[in-house]
Amino acid sequence: MTMKDAGLIPVTIKTVDVNGVGNMSLHLVAQQGSRLPAYLPGAHIDVFIPQLGPRQYSLCSEHNDGEYYEICVKLAEPSTGGSHFIHHHFAPGDHLTISAPRNHFPLPQAGRYLLFAGGIGITPLLAMAEKITQQQIEFELHYYLSDTEKAAFLPRLTRPALAQHVFLH
């Protein structure tokens, strides 16, 4: 894969943070100070991992205005290599190549929403819930967990704007 391939974007890892047990959130910024393409909730990108190729991750940034992209990666056991490589080799300042966002899971227009997520599957639904909150539309988000201490995004999900709509199971 070369940089001349259509739709590829060079990015830098700005931050890497623990996000629940076994999960890492990465903030990706465009290289050379440019902005990343805007996207709609439910979108995902390919992250090109050295010697492994592309792996898809849902975008879950608080804002989708192109300032940064956030992805969250659970260390999978067993792993085909992608999550293991990200958890053990990616660090702030590293340069990566990603695809432009694609959305095969768009948020449909509705008067009310009922969202269900389990584990790391919260990533696209968190972005949707935040968008629905901005639109002031009624919704519920049910998040099924094996252990709340391992859950990703609890600080965002328990903020006042979302907390009344989020049900942890």
PDB file of C-alpha atoms in Angstrom:
ATOM      1  CA  MET A   1       0.000   0.000   0.000  1.00  0.00           C
ATOM      2  CA  THR A   2       1.537   3.314  -1.023  1.00  0.00           C
ATOM      3  CA  MET A   3       0.628   6.867  -0.110  1.00  0.00           C
ATOM      4  CA  LYS A   4      -0.465   7.381  -3.709  1.00  0.00           C
ATOM      5  CA  ASP A   5      -3.391   5.012  -3.141  1.00  0.00           C
ATOM      6  CA  ALA A   6      -6.694   6.883  -3.214  1.00  0.00           C
ATOM      7  CA  GLY A   7      -8.251   7.860   0.086  1.00  0.00           C
ATOM      8  CA  LEU A   8      -5.264   7.209   2.326  1.00  0.00           C
ATOM      9  CA  ILE A   9      -4.520   9.748   5.029  1.00  0.00           C
ATOM     10  CA  PRO A  10      -1.236  10.114   6.922  1.00  0.00           C
ATOM     11  CA  VAL A  11      -1.864  10.650  10.646  1.00  0.00           C
ATOM     12  CA  THR A  12       0.078  10.895  13.874  1.00  0.00           C
ATOM     13  CA  ILE A  13      -0.941   9.317  17.156  1.00  0.00           C
ATOM     14  CA  LYS A  14      -1.474  12.270  19.488  1.00  0.00           C
ATOM     15  CA  THR A  15      -2.429  10.319  22.623  1.00  0.00           C
ATOM     16  CA  VAL A  16      -2.843   6.743  23.803  1.00  0.00           C
ATOM     17  CA  ASP A  17      -4.995   6.233  26.904  1.00  0.00           C
ATOM     18  CA  VAL A  18      -6.328   3.293  28.865  1.00  0.00           C
ATOM     19  CA  ASN A  19     -10.106   3.211  28.425  1.00  0.00           C
ATOM     20  CA  GLY A  20     -11.412   0.481  30.715  1.00  0.00           C
ATOM     21  CA  VAL A  21      -9.522  -2.729  31.375  1.00  0.00           C
ATOM     22  CA  GLY A  22      -7.971  -4.122  28.196  1.00  0.00           C
ATOM     23  CA  ASN A  23      -9.005  -1.186  26.000  1.00  0.00           C
ATOM     24  CA  MET A  24      -6.857   1.577  24.522  1.00  0.00           C
ATOM     25  CA  SER A  25      -8.144   4.818  23.034  1.00  0.00           C
ATOM     26  CA  LEU A  26      -6.004   6.473  20.401  1.00  0.00           C
ATOM     27  CA  HIS A  27      -6.415  10.066  19.245  1.00  0.00           C
ATOM     28  CA  LEU A  28      -5.200  10.469  15.666  1.00  0.00           C
ATOM     29  CA  VAL A  29      -4.437  13.850  14.098  1.00  0.00           C
ATOM     30  CA  ALA A  30      -3.637  14.730  10.524  1.00  0.00           C
ATOM     31  CA  GLN A  31       0.004  15.264   9.756  1.00  0.00           C
ATOM     32  CA  GLN A  32       1.202  18.771   8.858  1.00  0.00           C
ATOM     33  CA  GLY A  33      -1.617  20.481  10.767  1.00  0.00           C
ATOM     34  CA  SER A  34      -4.388  19.839   8.262  1.00  0.00           C
ATOM     35  CA  ARG A  35      -7.892  18.691   9.222  1.00  0.00           C
ATOM     36  CA  LEU A  36      -9.277  15.212   8.836  1.00  0.00           C
ATOM     37  CA  PRO A  37     -12.440  14.612   6.799  1.00  0.00           C
ATOM     38  CA  ALA A  38     -15.667  15.092   8.764  1.00  0.00           C
ATOM     39  CA  TYR A  39     -17.806  11.998   9.289  1.00  0.00           C
ATOM     40  CA  LEU A  40     -21.200  10.934  10.607  1.00  0.00           C
ATOM     41  CA  PRO A  41     -21.769   8.718  13.670  1.00  0.00           C
ATOM     42  CA  GLY A  42     -21.406   5.033  12.829  1.00  0.00           C
ATOM     43  CA  ALA A  43     -18.411   5.588  10.520  1.00  0.00           C
ATOM     44  CA  HIS A  44     -15.228   3.559  10.651  1.00  0.00           C
ATOM     45  CA  ILE A  45     -11.716   3.745   9.244  1.00  0.00           C
ATOM     46  CA  ASP A  46      -9.064   1.251   8.238  1.00  0.00           C
ATOM     47  CA  VAL A  47      -5.852   1.517  10.234  1.00  0.00           C
ATOM     48  CA  PHE A  48      -2.904   0.116   8.278  1.00  0.00           C
ATOM     49  CA  ILE A  49      -0.769  -1.914  10.662  1.00  0.00           C
ATOM     50  CA  PRO A  50       2.812  -2.660   9.589  1.00  0.00           C
ATOM     51  CA  GLN A  51       3.207  -6.192   8.216  1.00  0.00           C
ATOM     52  CA  LEU A  52      -0.440  -7.009   9.036  1.00  0.00           C
ATOM     53  CA  GLY A  53      -2.440  -4.771   6.730  1.00  0.00           C
ATOM     54  CA  PRO A  54      -5.712  -2.957   7.394  1.00  0.00           C
ATOM     55  CA  ARG A  55      -7.915  -3.407  10.449  1.00  0.00           C
ATOM     56  CA  GLN A  56     -11.267  -1.615  10.794  1.00  0.00           C
ATOM     57  CA  TYR A  57     -12.179   0.493  13.829  1.00  0.00           C
ATOM     58  CA  SER A  58     -15.270   2.580  14.536  1.00  0.00           C
ATOM     59  CA  LEU A  59     -14.766   6.294  15.038  1.00  0.00           C
ATOM     60  CA  CYS A  60     -15.905   7.453  18.457  1.00  0.00           C
ATOM     61  CA  SER A  61     -14.557  10.994  18.724  1.00  0.00           C
ATOM     62  CA  GLU A  62     -16.586  13.392  20.852  1.00  0.00           C
ATOM     63  CA  HIS A  63     -16.582  15.820  17.918  1.00  0.00           C
ATOM     64  CA  ASN A  64     -16.578  14.781  14.280  1.00  0.00           C
ATOM     65  CA  ASP A  65     -15.342  18.088  12.891  1.00  0.00           C
ATOM     66  CA  GLY A  66     -11.984  16.769  11.689  1.00  0.00           C
ATOM     67  CA  GLU A  67      -9.766  18.045  14.517  1.00  0.00           C
ATOM     68  CA  TYR A  68      -8.948  14.443  15.504  1.00  0.00           C
ATOM     69  CA  TYR A  69     -10.233  10.885  15.232  1.00  0.00           C
ATOM     70  CA  GLU A  70     -10.621   8.630  18.246  1.00  0.00           C
ATOM     71  CA  ILE A  71     -10.686   4.856  18.043  1.00  0.00           C
ATOM     72  CA  CYS A  72     -10.805   2.372  20.898  1.00  0.00           C
ATOM     73  CA  VAL A  73      -9.120  -1.016  20.567  1.00  0.00           C
ATOM     74  CA  LYS A  74      -9.777  -3.983  22.834  1.00  0.00           C
ATOM     75  CA  LEU A  75      -6.888  -6.406  23.230  1.00  0.00           C
ATOM     76  CA  ALA A  76      -8.437  -9.523  21.722  1.00  0.00           C
ATOM     77  CA  GLU A  77      -7.478 -12.987  22.910  1.00  0.00           C
ATOM     78  CA  PRO A  78      -6.857 -14.718  20.631  1.00  0.00           C
ATOM     79  CA  SER A  79      -5.765 -11.957  18.292  1.00  0.00           C
ATOM     80  CA  THR A  80      -4.939 -12.117  14.595  1.00  0.00           C
ATOM     81  CA  GLY A  81      -2.247  -9.584  15.418  1.00  0.00           C
ATOM     82  CA  GLY A  82      -3.940  -6.209  14.981  1.00  0.00           C
ATOM     83  CA  SER A  83      -5.030  -5.482  18.542  1.00  0.00           C
ATOM     84  CA  HIS A  84      -1.862  -7.049  19.960  1.00  0.00           C
ATOM     85  CA  PHE A  85       0.322  -4.865  17.722  1.00  0.00           C
ATOM     86  CA  ILE A  86      -1.618  -1.711  18.608  1.00  0.00           C
ATOM     87  CA  HIS A  87      -1.493  -2.408  22.360  1.00  0.00           C
ATOM     88  CA  HIS A  88       2.215  -3.282  22.416  1.00  0.00           C
ATOM     89  CA  HIS A  89       3.760  -1.094  19.719  1.00  0.00           C
ATOM     90  CA  PHE A  90       1.724   2.066  19.076  1.00  0.00           C
ATOM     91  CA  ALA A  91       2.774   5.173  21.004  1.00  0.00           C
ATOM     92  CA  PRO A  92       2.212   8.934  20.870  1.00  0.00           C
ATOM     93  CA  GLY A  93       4.170  10.461  17.993  1.00  0.00           C
ATOM     94  CA  ASP A  94       3.980   7.357  15.784  1.00  0.00           C
ATOM     95  CA  HIS A  95       2.978   7.944  12.172  1.00  0.00           C
ATOM     96  CA  LEU A  96       0.258   5.796  10.627  1.00  0.00           C
ATOM     97  CA  THR A  97      -1.799   5.563   7.497  1.00  0.00           C
ATOM     98  CA  ILE A  98      -5.577   5.346   7.663  1.00  0.00           C
ATOM     99  CA  SER A  99      -8.394   5.277   5.150  1.00  0.00           C
ATOM    100  CA  ALA A 100     -10.961   7.997   4.772  1.00  0.00           C
ATOM    101  CA  PRO A 101     -14.067   7.335   6.900  1.00  0.00           C
ATOM    102  CA  ARG A 102     -16.772   5.057   5.511  1.00  0.00           C
ATOM    103  CA  ASN A 103     -20.185   4.576   7.003  1.00  0.00           C
ATOM    104  CA  HIS A 104     -21.996   1.262   6.547  1.00  0.00           C
ATOM    105  CA  PHE A 105     -23.856   1.824   9.847  1.00  0.00           C
ATOM    106  CA  PRO A 106     -25.491   5.262   9.516  1.00  0.00           C
ATOM    107  CA  LEU A 107     -27.842   6.645  12.135  1.00  0.00           C
ATOM    108  CA  PRO A 108     -31.325   6.695  10.559  1.00  0.00           C
ATOM    109  CA  GLN A 109     -33.699   9.599  11.138  1.00  0.00           C
ATOM    110  CA  ALA A 110     -36.194   8.756  13.891  1.00  0.00           C
ATOM    111  CA  GLY A 111     -38.362  10.399  16.507  1.00  0.00           C
ATOM    112  CA  ARG A 112     -36.983   8.107  19.223  1.00  0.00           C
ATOM    113  CA  TYR A 113     -34.028   5.707  19.434  1.00  0.00           C
ATOM    114  CA  LEU A 114     -33.355   2.481  21.319  1.00  0.00           C
ATOM    115  CA  LEU A 115     -29.664   1.523  21.173  1.00  0.00           C
ATOM    116  CA  PHE A 116     -28.064  -1.713  22.404  1.00  0.00           C
ATOM    117  CA  ALA A 117     -24.323  -2.261  22.851  1.00  0.00           C
ATOM    118  CA  GLY A 118     -22.107  -4.901  24.378  1.00  0.00           C
ATOM    119  CA  GLY A 119     -18.452  -4.512  25.355  1.00  0.00           C
ATOM    120  CA  ILE A 120     -16.322  -2.623  22.829  1.00  0.00           C
ATOM    121  CA  GLY A 121     -19.362  -2.535  20.512  1.00  0.00           C
ATOM    122  CA  ILE A 122     -20.173   0.698  22.306  1.00  0.00           C
ATOM    123  CA  THR A 123     -17.847   2.693  20.019  1.00  0.00           C
ATOM    124  CA  PRO A 124     -20.210   3.480  17.113  1.00  0.00           C
ATOM    125  CA  LEU A 125     -23.220   3.763  19.423  1.00  0.00           C
ATOM    126  CA  LEU A 126     -21.496   6.245  21.741  1.00  0.00           C
ATOM    127  CA  ALA A 127     -20.981   8.620  18.810  1.00  0.00           C
ATOM    128  CA  MET A 128     -24.628   8.113  17.840  1.00  0.00           C
ATOM    129  CA  ALA A 129     -25.869   8.748  21.394  1.00  0.00           C
ATOM    130  CA  GLU A 130     -23.883  11.984  21.606  1.00  0.00           C
ATOM    131  CA  LYS A 131     -25.321  13.129  18.268  1.00  0.00           C
ATOM    132  CA  ILE A 132     -28.867  12.239  19.352  1.00  0.00           C
ATOM    133  CA  THR A 133     -28.309  14.205  22.574  1.00  0.00           C
ATOM    134  CA  GLN A 134     -27.264  17.275  20.544  1.00  0.00           C
ATOM    135  CA  GLN A 135     -30.448  16.926  18.494  1.00  0.00           C
ATOM    136  CA  GLN A 136     -32.509  16.670  21.706  1.00  0.00           C
ATOM    137  CA  ILE A 137     -34.277  13.522  20.560  1.00  0.00           C
ATOM    138  CA  GLU A 138     -35.496  10.939  23.076  1.00  0.00           C
ATOM    139  CA  PHE A 139     -33.396   7.765  23.340  1.00  0.00           C
ATOM    140  CA  GLU A 140     -32.176   4.945  25.526  1.00  0.00           C
ATOM    141  CA  LEU A 141     -28.785   3.276  25.323  1.00  0.00           C
ATOM    142  CA  HIS A 142     -28.514  -0.150  26.959  1.00  0.00           C
ATOM    143  CA  TYR A 143     -24.882  -1.187  27.507  1.00  0.00           C
ATOM    144  CA  TYR A 144     -24.371  -4.854  28.397  1.00  0.00           C
ATOM    145  CA  LEU A 145     -21.169  -5.620  30.299  1.00  0.00           C
ATOM    146  CA  SER A 146     -19.543  -8.626  31.890  1.00  0.00           C
ATOM    147  CA  ASP A 147     -17.806  -6.314  34.375  1.00  0.00           C
ATOM    148  CA  THR A 148     -18.408  -2.563  34.742  1.00  0.00           C
ATOM    149  CA  GLU A 149     -14.790  -2.013  35.794  1.00  0.00           C
ATOM    150  CA  LYS A 150     -13.665  -3.230  32.368  1.00  0.00           C
ATOM    151  CA  ALA A 151     -16.134  -1.064  30.464  1.00  0.00           C
ATOM    152  CA  ALA A 152     -14.910   1.454  27.932  1.00  0.00           C
ATOM    153  CA  PHE A 153     -16.128   5.058  27.971  1.00  0.00           C
ATOM    154  CA  LEU A 154     -17.797   5.093  31.403  1.00  0.00           C
ATOM    155  CA  PRO A 155     -16.718   8.709  32.083  1.00  0.00           C
ATOM    156  CA  ARG A 156     -18.387   9.885  28.845  1.00  0.00           C
ATOM    157  CA  LEU A 157     -21.468   7.739  29.338  1.00  0.00           C
ATOM    158  CA  THR A 158     -22.051   9.042  32.862  1.00  0.00           C
ATOM    159  CA  ARG A 159     -21.841  12.752  32.005  1.00  0.00           C
ATOM    160  CA  PRO A 160     -25.080  14.581  32.838  1.00  0.00           C
ATOM    161  CA  ALA A 161     -26.177  14.935  29.199  1.00  0.00           C
ATOM    162  CA  LEU A 162     -26.021  11.157  28.596  1.00  0.00           C
ATOM    163  CA  ALA A 163     -26.380   9.579  32.048  1.00  0.00           C
ATOM    164  CA  GLN A 164     -30.166   9.792  32.182  1.00  0.00           C
ATOM    165  CA  HIS A 165     -30.374   7.885  28.882  1.00  0.00           C
ATOM    166  CA  VAL A 166     -27.762   5.180  29.601  1.00  0.00           C
ATOM    167  CA  PHE A 167     -28.615   1.888  31.311  1.00  0.00           C
ATOM    168  CA  LEU A 168     -25.782  -0.425  32.343  1.00  0.00           C
ATOM    169  CA  HIS A 169     -26.580  -4.144  32.469  1.00  0.00           C
TER     170      HIS A 169
END
